[in-house]
């Protein structure tokens, strides 16, 4: 990759994405290399936020999510990441606002579940139940999260 710097950028991004789950430290290193070369690479910034989140580092996660959100606040996935990292950093009201915005832009199941989590944290249980009840065709990997949130509402 060193030899073909510019052409290798997309491959480097894909490699880092693959490493996010299996080798988070390697993914972290790859994303930092990308950001050094392209400080405004929103995908790398957003994914870096998730890597830090998975590593239990909410301050760092929020830092990178915020950078991505400042650059591209109109992308629902970026706003979702930003809102979710706000939530995990304990900034419930700000998180709820950001996640509602993301949900209104694109009501995907994952975004909806993040929004519900914020609504529950913000004690908006009636609204949270309404969003949960509206979910259809849930992906298998999200069913446990939905059940967990439903249990919180009982």
Coordinates of C-alpha atoms in Angstrom, one line a residue:
X1 CA 0.0 0.0 0.0
X2 CA 2.9 2.3 0.7
X3 CA 4.0 2.1 -2.9
X4 CA 0.6 3.2 -4.4
X5 CA -0.4 5.7 -1.8
X6 CA -3.4 7.4 -3.5
X7 CA -4.8 4.3 -5.2
X8 CA -4.5 2.3 -2.0
X9 CA -6.7 4.7 0.1
X10 CA -10.0 2.8 -0.5
X11 CA -8.3 -0.5 0.2
X12 CA -6.9 0.9 3.5
X13 CA -10.3 2.0 4.5
X14 CA -11.8 -1.4 3.7
X15 CA -9.0 -3.1 5.7
X16 CA -9.7 -1.0 8.7
X17 CA -13.4 -1.7 8.5
X18 CA -12.7 -5.5 8.4
X19 CA -10.4 -5.1 11.4
X20 CA -12.9 -3.2 13.5
X21 CA -14.3 -6.4 15.1
X22 CA -11.5 -8.8 14.9
X23 CA -8.5 -6.6 15.6
X24 CA -9.6 -3.2 17.0
X25 CA -6.1 -2.0 17.7
X26 CA -5.1 -2.6 14.1
X27 CA -8.3 -0.8 12.9
X28 CA -7.4 2.1 15.2
X29 CA -4.0 2.3 13.7
X30 CA -5.3 2.1 10.1
X31 CA -7.9 4.8 10.7
X32 CA -5.3 7.1 12.3
X33 CA -3.1 6.7 9.2
X34 CA -6.0 7.6 7.0
X35 CA -6.9 10.6 9.1
X36 CA -3.3 11.9 9.0
X37 CA -3.5 11.9 5.2
X38 CA -7.1 12.9 5.0
X39 CA -8.2 14.8 8.1
X40 CA -11.7 15.3 6.7
X41 CA -12.4 11.7 5.8
X42 CA -15.8 11.4 7.4
X43 CA -16.0 7.6 7.0
X44 CA -12.7 7.2 8.8
X45 CA -13.7 9.7 11.5
X46 CA -17.1 8.1 12.0
X47 CA -15.7 4.5 12.1
X48 CA -12.9 5.6 14.5
X49 CA -15.6 6.8 16.9
X50 CA -17.1 3.3 16.8
X51 CA -13.8 1.6 17.4
X52 CA -13.1 3.8 20.4
X53 CA -16.7 3.1 21.6
X54 CA -16.1 -0.6 21.3
X55 CA -12.9 -0.2 23.3
X56 CA -14.8 1.5 26.1
X57 CA -13.3 4.9 25.5
X58 CA -16.3 7.3 25.3
X59 CA -14.4 10.6 25.4
X60 CA -12.3 9.6 22.4
X61 CA -15.4 8.2 20.6
X62 CA -17.3 11.4 21.1
X63 CA -14.3 13.5 19.9
X64 CA -14.2 11.7 16.5
X65 CA -18.0 11.4 16.1
X66 CA -18.2 15.2 16.7
X67 CA -15.5 15.9 14.1
X68 CA -17.4 13.8 11.5
X69 CA -20.7 15.4 12.4
X70 CA -19.3 18.9 12.0
X71 CA -18.1 18.0 8.5
X72 CA -21.3 16.2 7.4
X73 CA -24.3 16.9 9.7
X74 CA -26.7 15.9 6.8
X75 CA -25.7 12.2 6.7
X76 CA -28.0 10.3 9.0
X77 CA -25.4 7.6 9.9
X78 CA -23.0 10.3 11.0
X79 CA -25.6 12.1 13.1
X80 CA -26.6 8.7 14.5
X81 CA -23.0 8.0 15.6
X82 CA -22.7 11.5 17.0
X83 CA -25.9 11.1 18.9
X84 CA -25.1 7.7 20.2
X85 CA -21.7 8.8 21.4
X86 CA -23.3 11.7 23.2
X87 CA -25.6 9.3 24.9
X88 CA -22.8 7.0 26.0
X89 CA -21.0 10.1 27.3
X90 CA -24.0 10.9 29.5
X91 CA -25.2 13.9 27.5
X92 CA -28.8 12.6 27.2
X93 CA -30.7 15.7 26.0
X94 CA -28.2 16.5 23.3
X95 CA -28.1 12.8 22.3
X96 CA -31.9 12.7 22.1
X97 CA -32.0 15.7 19.8
X98 CA -29.3 14.4 17.5
X99 CA -30.8 10.9 17.3
X100 CA -34.3 12.2 16.6
X101 CA -32.8 14.2 13.7
X102 CA -31.1 11.1 12.4
X103 CA -34.2 9.0 12.8
X104 CA -36.2 11.6 10.9
X105 CA -33.7 11.6 8.1
X106 CA -33.5 7.8 7.9
X107 CA -35.6 5.6 10.0
X108 CA -33.4 2.5 9.7
X109 CA -33.9 -0.1 12.5
X110 CA -30.4 0.5 14.0
X111 CA -31.0 4.3 14.1
X112 CA -34.4 3.7 15.6
X113 CA -33.0 1.5 18.4
X114 CA -30.4 4.1 19.2
X115 CA -33.1 6.8 19.3
X116 CA -35.3 4.6 21.6
X117 CA -32.3 4.1 23.9
X118 CA -32.0 7.9 24.2
X119 CA -35.7 8.4 24.7
X120 CA -35.7 5.9 27.5
X121 CA -32.6 7.6 29.1
X122 CA -34.5 10.9 28.7
X123 CA -37.6 9.3 30.4
X124 CA -39.7 9.7 27.3
X125 CA -41.1 6.2 27.6
X126 CA -44.4 6.7 25.7
X127 CA -42.5 8.0 22.6
X128 CA -39.9 5.2 23.0
X129 CA -42.7 2.6 23.0
X130 CA -44.2 4.1 19.9
X131 CA -40.9 4.0 18.0
X132 CA -40.3 0.4 19.1
X133 CA -43.8 -0.7 18.0
X134 CA -43.2 0.8 14.6
X135 CA -40.1 -1.4 13.9
X136 CA -40.6 -4.0 11.1
X137 CA -38.4 -6.6 9.5
X138 CA -35.7 -6.4 12.2
X139 CA -32.3 -7.7 11.3
X140 CA -31.4 -10.8 13.4
X141 CA -28.4 -9.0 15.0
X142 CA -30.8 -6.3 16.3
X143 CA -33.5 -8.5 17.9
X144 CA -31.6 -8.8 21.2
X145 CA -31.2 -5.0 21.5
X146 CA -35.0 -4.5 20.8
X147 CA -35.9 -7.1 23.5
X148 CA -33.5 -5.4 25.9
X149 CA -35.1 -2.0 25.3
X150 CA -38.7 -3.5 25.5
X151 CA -37.7 -5.0 28.9
X152 CA -36.6 -1.5 30.1
X153 CA -40.1 -0.1 29.2
X154 CA -42.0 -2.7 31.3

